[in-house]
mmCIF file of C-alpha atoms and ligand atoms in Angstrom:
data_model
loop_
_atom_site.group_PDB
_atom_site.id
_atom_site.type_symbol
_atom_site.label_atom_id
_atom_site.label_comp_id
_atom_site.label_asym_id
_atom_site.label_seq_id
_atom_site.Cartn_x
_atom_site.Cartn_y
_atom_site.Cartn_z
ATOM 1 C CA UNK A 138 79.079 -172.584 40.654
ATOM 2 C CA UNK A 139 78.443 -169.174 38.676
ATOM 3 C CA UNK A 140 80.400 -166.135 40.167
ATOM 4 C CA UNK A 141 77.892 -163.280 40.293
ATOM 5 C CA UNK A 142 79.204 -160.254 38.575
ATOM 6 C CA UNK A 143 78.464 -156.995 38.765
ATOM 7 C CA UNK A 144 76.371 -155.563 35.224
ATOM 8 C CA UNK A 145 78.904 -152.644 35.062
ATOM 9 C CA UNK A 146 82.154 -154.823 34.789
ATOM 10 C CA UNK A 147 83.550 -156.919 31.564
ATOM 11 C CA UNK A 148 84.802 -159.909 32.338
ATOM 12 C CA UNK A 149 87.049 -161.481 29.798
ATOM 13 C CA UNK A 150 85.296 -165.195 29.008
ATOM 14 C CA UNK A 151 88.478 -167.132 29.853
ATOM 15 C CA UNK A 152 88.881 -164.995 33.649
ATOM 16 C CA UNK A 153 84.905 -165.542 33.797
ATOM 17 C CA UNK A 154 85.625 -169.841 33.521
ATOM 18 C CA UNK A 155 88.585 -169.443 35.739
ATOM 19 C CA UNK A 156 86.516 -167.475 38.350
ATOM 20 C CA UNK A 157 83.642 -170.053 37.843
ATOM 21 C CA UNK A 158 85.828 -172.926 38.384
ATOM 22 C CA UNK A 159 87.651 -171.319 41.197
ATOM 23 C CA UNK A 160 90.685 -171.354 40.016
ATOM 24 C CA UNK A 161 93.654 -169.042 40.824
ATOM 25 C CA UNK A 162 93.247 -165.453 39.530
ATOM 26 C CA UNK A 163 95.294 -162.920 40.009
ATOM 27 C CA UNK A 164 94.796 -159.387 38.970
ATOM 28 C CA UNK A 165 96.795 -156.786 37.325
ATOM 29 C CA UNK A 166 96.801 -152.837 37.665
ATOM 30 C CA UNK A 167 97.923 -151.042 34.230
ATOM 31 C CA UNK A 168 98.482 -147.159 35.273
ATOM 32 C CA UNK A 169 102.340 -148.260 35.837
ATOM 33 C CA UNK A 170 101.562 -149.373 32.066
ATOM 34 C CA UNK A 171 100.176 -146.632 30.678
ATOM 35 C CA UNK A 172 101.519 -143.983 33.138
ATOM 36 C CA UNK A 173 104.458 -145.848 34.877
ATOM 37 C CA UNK A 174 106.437 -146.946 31.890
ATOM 38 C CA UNK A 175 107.834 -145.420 28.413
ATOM 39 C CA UNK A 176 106.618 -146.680 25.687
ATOM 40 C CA UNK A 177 106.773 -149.584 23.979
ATOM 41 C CA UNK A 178 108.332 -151.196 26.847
ATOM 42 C CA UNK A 179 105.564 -151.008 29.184
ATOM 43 C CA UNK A 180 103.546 -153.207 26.596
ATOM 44 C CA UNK A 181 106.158 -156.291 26.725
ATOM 45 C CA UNK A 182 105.918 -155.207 30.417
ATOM 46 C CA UNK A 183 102.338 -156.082 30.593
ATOM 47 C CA UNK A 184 102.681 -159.167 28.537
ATOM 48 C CA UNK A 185 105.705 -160.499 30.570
ATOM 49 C CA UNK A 186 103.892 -160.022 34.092
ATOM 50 C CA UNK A 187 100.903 -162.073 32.119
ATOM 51 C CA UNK A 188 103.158 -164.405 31.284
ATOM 52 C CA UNK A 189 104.561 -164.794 34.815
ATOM 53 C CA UNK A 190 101.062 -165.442 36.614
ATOM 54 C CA UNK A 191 100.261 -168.085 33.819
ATOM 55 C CA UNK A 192 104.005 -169.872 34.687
ATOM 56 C CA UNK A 193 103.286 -170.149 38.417
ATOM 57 C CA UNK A 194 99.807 -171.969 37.435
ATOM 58 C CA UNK A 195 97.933 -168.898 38.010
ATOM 59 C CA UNK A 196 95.043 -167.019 35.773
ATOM 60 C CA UNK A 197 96.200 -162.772 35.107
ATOM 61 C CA UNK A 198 93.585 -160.813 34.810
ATOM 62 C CA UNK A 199 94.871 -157.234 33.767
ATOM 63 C CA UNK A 200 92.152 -154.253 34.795
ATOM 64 C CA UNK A 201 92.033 -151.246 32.692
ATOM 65 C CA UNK A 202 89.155 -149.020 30.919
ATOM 66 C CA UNK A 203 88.914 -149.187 27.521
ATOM 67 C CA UNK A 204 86.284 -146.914 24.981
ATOM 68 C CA UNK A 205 84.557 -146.435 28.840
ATOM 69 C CA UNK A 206 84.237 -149.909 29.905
ATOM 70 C CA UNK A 207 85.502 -151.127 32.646
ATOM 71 C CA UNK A 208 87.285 -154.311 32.150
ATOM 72 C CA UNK A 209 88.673 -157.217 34.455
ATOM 73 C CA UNK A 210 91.058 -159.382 31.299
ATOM 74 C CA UNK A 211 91.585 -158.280 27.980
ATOM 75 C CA UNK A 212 92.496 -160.037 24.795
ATOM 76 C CA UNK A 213 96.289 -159.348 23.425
ATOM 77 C CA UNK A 214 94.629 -156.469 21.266
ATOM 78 C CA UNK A 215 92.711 -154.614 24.024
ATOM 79 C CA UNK A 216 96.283 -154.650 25.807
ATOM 80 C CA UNK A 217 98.266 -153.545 23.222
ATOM 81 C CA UNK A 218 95.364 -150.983 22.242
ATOM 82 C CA UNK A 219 95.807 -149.571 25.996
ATOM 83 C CA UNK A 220 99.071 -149.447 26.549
ATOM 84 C CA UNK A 221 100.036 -147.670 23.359
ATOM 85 C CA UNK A 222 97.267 -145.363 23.307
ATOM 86 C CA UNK A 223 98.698 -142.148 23.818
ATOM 87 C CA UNK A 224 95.631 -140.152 25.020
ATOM 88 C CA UNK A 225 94.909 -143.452 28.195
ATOM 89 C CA UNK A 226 94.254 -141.441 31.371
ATOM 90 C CA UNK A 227 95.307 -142.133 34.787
ATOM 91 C CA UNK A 228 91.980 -143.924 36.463
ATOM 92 C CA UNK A 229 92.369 -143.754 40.251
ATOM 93 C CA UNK A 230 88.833 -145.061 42.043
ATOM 94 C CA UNK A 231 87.274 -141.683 41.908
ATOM 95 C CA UNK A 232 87.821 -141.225 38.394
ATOM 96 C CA UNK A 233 85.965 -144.666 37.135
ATOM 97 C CA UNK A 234 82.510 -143.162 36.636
ATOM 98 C CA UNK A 235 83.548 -139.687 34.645
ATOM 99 C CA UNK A 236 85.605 -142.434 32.403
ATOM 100 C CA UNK A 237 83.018 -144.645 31.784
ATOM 101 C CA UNK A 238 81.140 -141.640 30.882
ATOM 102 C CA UNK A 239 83.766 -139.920 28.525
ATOM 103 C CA UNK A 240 83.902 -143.496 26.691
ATOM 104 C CA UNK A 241 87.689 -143.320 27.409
ATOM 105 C CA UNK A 242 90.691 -145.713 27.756
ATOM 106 C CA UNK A 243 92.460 -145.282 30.676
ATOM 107 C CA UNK A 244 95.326 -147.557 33.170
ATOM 108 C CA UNK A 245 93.651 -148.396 36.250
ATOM 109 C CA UNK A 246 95.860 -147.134 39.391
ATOM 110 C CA UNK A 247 96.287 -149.932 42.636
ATOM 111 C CA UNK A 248 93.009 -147.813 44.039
ATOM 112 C CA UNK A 249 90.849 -148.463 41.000
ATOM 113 C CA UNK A 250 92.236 -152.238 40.349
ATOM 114 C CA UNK A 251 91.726 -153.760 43.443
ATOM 115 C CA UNK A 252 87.965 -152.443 43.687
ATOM 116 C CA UNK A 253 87.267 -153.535 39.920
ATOM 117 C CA UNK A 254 88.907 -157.191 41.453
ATOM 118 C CA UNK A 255 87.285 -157.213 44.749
ATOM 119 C CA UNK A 256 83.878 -156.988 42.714
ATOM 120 C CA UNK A 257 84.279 -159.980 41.015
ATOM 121 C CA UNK A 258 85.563 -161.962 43.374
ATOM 122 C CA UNK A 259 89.268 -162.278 42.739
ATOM 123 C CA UNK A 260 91.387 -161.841 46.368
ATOM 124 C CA UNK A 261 95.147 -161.256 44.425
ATOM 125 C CA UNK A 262 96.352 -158.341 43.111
ATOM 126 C CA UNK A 263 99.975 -157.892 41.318
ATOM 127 C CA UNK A 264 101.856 -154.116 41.341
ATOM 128 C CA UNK A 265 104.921 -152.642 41.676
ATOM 129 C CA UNK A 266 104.648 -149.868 44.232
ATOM 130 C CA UNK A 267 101.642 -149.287 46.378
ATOM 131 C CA UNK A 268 100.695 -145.327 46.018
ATOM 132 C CA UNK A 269 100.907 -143.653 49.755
ATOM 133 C CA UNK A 270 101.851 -140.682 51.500
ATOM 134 C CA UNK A 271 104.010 -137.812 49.162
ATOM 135 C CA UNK A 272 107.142 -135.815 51.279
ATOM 136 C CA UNK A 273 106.330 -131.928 51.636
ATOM 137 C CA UNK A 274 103.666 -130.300 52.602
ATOM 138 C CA UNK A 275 100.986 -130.424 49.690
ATOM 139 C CA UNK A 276 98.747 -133.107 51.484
ATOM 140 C CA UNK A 277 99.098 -135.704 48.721
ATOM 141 C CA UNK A 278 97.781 -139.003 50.108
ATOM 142 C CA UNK A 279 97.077 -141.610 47.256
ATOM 143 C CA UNK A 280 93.851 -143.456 46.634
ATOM 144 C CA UNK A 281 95.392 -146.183 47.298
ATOM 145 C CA UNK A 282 95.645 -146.210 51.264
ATOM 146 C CA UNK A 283 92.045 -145.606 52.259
ATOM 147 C CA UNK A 284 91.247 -148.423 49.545
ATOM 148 C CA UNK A 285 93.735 -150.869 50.837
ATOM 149 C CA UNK A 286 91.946 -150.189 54.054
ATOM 150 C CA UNK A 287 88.410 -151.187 53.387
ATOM 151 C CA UNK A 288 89.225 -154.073 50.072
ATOM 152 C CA UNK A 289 89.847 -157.512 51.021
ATOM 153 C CA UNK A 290 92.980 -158.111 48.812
ATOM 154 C CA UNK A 291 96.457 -159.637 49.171
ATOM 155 C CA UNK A 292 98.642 -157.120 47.146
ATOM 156 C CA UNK A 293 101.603 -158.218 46.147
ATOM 157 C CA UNK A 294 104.334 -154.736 46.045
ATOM 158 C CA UNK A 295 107.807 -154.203 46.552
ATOM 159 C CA UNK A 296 106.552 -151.649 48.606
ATOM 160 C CA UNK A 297 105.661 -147.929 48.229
ATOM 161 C CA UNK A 298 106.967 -146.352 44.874
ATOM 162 C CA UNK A 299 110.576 -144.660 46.455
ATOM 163 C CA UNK A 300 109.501 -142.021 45.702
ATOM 164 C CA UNK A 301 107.122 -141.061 49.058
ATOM 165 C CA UNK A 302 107.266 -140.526 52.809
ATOM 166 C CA UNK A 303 107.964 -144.186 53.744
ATOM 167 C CA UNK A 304 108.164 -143.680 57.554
ATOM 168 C CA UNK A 305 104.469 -142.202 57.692
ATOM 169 C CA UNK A 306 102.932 -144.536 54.561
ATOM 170 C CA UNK A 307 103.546 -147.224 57.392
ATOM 171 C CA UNK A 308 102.013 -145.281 59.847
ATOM 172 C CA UNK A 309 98.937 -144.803 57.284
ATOM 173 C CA UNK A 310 99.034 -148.311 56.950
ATOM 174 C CA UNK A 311 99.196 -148.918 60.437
ATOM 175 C CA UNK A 312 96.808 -147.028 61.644
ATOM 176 C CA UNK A 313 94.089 -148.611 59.071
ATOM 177 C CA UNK A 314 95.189 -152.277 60.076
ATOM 178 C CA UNK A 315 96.544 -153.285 56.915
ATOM 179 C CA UNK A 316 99.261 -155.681 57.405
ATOM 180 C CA UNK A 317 102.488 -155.479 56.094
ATOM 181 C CA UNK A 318 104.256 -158.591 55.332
ATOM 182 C CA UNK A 319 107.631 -159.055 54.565
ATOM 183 C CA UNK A 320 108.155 -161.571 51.762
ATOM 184 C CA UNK A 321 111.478 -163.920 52.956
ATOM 185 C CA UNK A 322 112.320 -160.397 54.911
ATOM 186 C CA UNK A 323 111.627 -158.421 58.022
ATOM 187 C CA UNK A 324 113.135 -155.295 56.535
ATOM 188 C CA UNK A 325 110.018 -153.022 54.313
ATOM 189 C CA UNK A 326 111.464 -153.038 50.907
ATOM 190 C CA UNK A 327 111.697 -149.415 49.296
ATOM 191 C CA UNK A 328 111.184 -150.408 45.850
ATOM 192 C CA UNK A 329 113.997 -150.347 44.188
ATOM 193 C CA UNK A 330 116.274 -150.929 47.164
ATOM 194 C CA UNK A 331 115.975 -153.916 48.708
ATOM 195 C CA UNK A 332 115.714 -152.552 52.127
ATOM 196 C CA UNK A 333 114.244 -149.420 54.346
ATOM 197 C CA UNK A 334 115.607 -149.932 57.167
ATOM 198 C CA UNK A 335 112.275 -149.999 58.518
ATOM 199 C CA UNK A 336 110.299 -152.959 59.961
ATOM 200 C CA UNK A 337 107.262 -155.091 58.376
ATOM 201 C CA UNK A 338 104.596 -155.845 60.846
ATOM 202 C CA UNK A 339 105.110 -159.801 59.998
ATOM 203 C CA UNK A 340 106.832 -161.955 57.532
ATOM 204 C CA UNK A 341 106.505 -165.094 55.793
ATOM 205 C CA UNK A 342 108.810 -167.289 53.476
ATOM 206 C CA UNK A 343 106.777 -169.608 51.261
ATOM 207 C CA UNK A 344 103.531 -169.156 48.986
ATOM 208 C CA UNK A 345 101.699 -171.486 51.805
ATOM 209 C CA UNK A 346 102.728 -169.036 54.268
ATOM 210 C CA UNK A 347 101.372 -166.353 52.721
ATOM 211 C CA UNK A 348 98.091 -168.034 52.010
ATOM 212 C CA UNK A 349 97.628 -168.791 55.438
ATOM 213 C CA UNK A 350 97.952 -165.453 56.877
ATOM 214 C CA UNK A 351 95.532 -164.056 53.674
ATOM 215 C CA UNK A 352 92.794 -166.996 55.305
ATOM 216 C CA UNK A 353 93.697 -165.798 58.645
ATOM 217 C CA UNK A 354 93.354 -162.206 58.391
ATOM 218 C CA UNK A 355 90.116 -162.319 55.853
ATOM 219 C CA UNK A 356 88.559 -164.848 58.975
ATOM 220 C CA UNK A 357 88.731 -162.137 61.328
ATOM 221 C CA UNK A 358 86.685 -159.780 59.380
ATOM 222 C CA UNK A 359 86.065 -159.304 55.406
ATOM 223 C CA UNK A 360 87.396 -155.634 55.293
ATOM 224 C CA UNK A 361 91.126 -154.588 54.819
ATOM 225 C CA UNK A 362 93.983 -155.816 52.048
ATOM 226 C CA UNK A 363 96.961 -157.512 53.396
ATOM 227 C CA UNK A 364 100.377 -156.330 51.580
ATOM 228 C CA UNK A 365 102.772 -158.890 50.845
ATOM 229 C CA UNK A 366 106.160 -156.784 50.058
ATOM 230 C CA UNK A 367 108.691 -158.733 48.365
ATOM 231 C CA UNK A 368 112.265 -157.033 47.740
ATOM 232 C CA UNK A 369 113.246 -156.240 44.290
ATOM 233 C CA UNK A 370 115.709 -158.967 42.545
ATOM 234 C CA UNK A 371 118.907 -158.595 43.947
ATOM 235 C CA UNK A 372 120.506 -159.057 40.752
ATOM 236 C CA UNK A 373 118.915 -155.639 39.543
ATOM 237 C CA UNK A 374 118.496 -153.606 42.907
ATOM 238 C CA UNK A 375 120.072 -150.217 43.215
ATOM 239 C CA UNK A 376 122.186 -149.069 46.081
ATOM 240 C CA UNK A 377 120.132 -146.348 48.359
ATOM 241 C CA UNK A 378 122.160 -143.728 48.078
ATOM 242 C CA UNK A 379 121.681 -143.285 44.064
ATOM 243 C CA UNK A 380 117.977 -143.874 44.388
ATOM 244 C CA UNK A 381 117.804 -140.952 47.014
ATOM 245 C CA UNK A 382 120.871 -138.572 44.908
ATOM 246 C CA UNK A 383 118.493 -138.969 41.639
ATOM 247 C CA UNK A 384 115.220 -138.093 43.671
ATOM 248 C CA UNK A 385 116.245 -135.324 45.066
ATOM 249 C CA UNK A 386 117.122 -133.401 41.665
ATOM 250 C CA UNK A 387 113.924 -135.228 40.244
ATOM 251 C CA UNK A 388 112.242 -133.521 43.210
ATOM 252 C CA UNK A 389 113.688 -130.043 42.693
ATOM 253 C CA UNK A 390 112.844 -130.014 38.990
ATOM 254 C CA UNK A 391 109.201 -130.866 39.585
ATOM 255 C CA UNK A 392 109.083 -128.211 42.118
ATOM 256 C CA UNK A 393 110.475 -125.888 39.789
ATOM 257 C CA UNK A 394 108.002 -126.978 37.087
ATOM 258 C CA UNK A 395 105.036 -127.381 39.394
ATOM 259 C CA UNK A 396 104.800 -130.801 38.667
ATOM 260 C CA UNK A 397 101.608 -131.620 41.284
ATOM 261 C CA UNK A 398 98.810 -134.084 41.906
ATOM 262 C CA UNK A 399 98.339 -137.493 39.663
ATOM 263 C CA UNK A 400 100.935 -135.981 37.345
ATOM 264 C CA UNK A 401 104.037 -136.326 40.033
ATOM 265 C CA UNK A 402 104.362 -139.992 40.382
ATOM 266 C CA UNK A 403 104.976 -140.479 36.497
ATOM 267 C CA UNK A 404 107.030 -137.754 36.469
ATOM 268 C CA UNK A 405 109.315 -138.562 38.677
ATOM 269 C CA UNK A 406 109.482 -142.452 37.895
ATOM 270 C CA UNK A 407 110.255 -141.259 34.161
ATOM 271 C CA UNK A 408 113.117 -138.875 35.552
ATOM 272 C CA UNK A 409 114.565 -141.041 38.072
ATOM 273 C CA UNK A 410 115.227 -143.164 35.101
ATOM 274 C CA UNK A 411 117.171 -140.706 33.236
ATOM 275 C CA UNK A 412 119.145 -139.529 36.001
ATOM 276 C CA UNK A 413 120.117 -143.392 36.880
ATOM 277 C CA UNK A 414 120.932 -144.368 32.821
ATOM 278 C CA UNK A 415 118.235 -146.593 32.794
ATOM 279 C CA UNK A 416 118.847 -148.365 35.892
ATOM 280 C CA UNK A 417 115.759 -147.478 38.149
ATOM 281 C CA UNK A 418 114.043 -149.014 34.771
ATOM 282 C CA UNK A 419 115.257 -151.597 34.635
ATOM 283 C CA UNK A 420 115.040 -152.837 38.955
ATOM 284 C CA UNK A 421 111.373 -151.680 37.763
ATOM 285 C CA UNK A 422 110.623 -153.908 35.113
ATOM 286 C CA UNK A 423 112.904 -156.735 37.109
ATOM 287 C CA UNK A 424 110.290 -156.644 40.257
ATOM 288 C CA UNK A 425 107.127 -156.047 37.943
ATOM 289 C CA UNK A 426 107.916 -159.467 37.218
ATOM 290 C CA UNK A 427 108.990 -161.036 39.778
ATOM 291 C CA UNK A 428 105.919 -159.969 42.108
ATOM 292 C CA UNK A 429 103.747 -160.761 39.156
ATOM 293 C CA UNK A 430 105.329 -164.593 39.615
ATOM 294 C CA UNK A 431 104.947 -164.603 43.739
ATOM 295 C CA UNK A 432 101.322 -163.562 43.339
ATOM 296 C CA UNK A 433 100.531 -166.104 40.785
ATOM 297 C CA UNK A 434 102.314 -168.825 43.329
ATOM 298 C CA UNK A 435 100.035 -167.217 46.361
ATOM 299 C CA UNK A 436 97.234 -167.461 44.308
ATOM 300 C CA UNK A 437 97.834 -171.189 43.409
ATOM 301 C CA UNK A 438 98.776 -171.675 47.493
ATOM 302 C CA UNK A 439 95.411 -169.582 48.520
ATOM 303 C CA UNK A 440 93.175 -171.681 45.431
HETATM 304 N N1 LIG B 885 104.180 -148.635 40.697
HETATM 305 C C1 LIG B 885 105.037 -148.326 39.704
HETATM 306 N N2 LIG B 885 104.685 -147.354 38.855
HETATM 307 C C2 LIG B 885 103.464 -146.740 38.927
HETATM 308 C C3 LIG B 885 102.554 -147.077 39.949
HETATM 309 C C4 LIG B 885 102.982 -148.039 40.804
HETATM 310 O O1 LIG B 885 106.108 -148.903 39.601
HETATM 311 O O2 LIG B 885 103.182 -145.905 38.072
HETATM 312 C C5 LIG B 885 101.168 -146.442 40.021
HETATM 313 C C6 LIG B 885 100.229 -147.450 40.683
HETATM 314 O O3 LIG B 885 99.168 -147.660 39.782
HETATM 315 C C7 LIG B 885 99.744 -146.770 41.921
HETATM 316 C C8 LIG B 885 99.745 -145.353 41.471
HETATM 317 O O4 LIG B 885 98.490 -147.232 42.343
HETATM 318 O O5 LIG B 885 100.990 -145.267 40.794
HETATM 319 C C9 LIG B 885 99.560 -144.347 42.594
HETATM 320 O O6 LIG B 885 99.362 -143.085 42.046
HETATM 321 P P1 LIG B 885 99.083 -141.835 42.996
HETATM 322 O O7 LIG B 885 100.314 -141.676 43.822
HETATM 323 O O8 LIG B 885 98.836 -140.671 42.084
HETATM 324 O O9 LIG B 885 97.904 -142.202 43.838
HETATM 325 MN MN1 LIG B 886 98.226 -138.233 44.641
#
């Protein structure tokens, strides 16, 4: 059977058989590529989390804008032709139609991604950190929450990007009915930590656990994602106290600068970096990965 697609959205030709044939597909966000990541790195980035899906038997199926369309796969060139383009823009939901407009090339944040997915079809998403709710007092409550809450979508995270207000992002997410489900933990992972300290609303242990609660949940009603929050490799985890020493000067400096609004995240993900010699980074690029390879194995479970 032919998946219906929406007129507006490019669908690579091999994503288009795989989606035809209903076989596993699992999406990709790129604004950790273009905005996430230096430079070249985030490109072997993208390629490696590609590669990952493809190893666990799944299809990836990296979103991003490019020249204004809006694109669901690309070909090794559009890839490299996003994630090296120095003038890509940060493409939350809101900001799809101005783009497409503009004719630019932009990385397509977890809000944008899972609606370009959710259009054609595809139920599995692959990121790093979900976006949620900043510390302080500015207000700043990502795209990314009210999305989650009305997208049918297993996402597959480590969590919220360190960086936020954990305690109250689980609230958010409570409060919208979005499960969160520990991956072989009860303890919410805080990205580059293993652990929060703070408890999942479930948990499961194997792909075919996780598939089932996806068919579960999405029985009840088509409406909100499901996160999936695996821990970050142990092997290349950082201890909680450096993650929260280096975010709080990354935190002062942005204050000082008036770092606000989409420009925050990437600036402090790029400082925390420096201020940990690399390691934050690297725990990055090590869970990247690794939740690139549990979604692909979901997928393959939920296919
Ligand atoms: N995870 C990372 N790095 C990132 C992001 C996630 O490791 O750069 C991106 C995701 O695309 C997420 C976005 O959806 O940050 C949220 O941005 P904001 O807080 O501005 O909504
Ligand atoms: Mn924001």
């Amino acid at each position: 059977m032919k998946a219906s697609l929406p007129t507006w959205l490019h669908v690579h030709p091999e994503i288009r058989e795989a989606l035809d044939g209903r076989r596993p597909v699992v999406a990709l966000e790129s604004a950790v590529i273009t905005h996430g990541l230096p430079r070249p790195i985030n490109l072997e980035l993208a390629r490696r989390m590609e590669a990952e899906v493809r190893r666990a038997g799944g299809m990836p199926a990296t979103t991003g804008v490019l020249g204004g369309v809006i694109r669901l796969g690309m070909t090794s060139d559009e890839l490299e032709a996003m994630a090296l383009d120095p003038g890509a823009v940060k493409v939350s939901r809101r900001d799809l139609a101005p783009t497409r407009i503009e004719g630019l090339s932009g990385g397509t944040t977890v809000s944008a991604a899972i609606f370009i997915a959710a259009a054609a079809g595809v139920r599995l998403l692959a990121t790093g950190g979900i976006g949620g709710v900043h510390r302080g007092t500015a207000g700043d409550v990502s795209a990314d929450l009210p999305e989650l809450a009305r997208t049918a979508m297993g996402v597959v995270c480590s969590g919220a990007k360190a960086i936020l207000d954990l305690p109250r992002t689980l609230e958010w997410l409570e409060t919208a009915a979005i499960p969160v489900v520990g991956y072989q933990t009860r303890d919410y992972p805080a990205f580059y930590t293993q652990g929060s300290g703070l408890p999942v609303s479930a948990s499961v242990e194997t792909p075919a656990e996780a598939a089932r609660l996806l068919r579960s949940h999405w029985e009840l009603g088509p409406a909100s994602s499901v996160l999936i929050c695996v821990p970050c490799p142990e092997s290349d985890a950082l201890a909680k106290d450096e993650v929260e020493h280096a975010l709080s000067q990354a935190e002062r400096e942005a204050e000082a600068q008036r770092v606000r609004g989409p420009a925050l995240s990437p600036f402090l993900l790029s400082r925390l970096a420096e201020l940990t010699s690399g390691r934050a980074l690297k725990a990055n690029l090590a869970l990247l990965r690794n939740n690139a390879r549990v979604a692909g194995e979901i997928a393959v479970a939920l296919s």
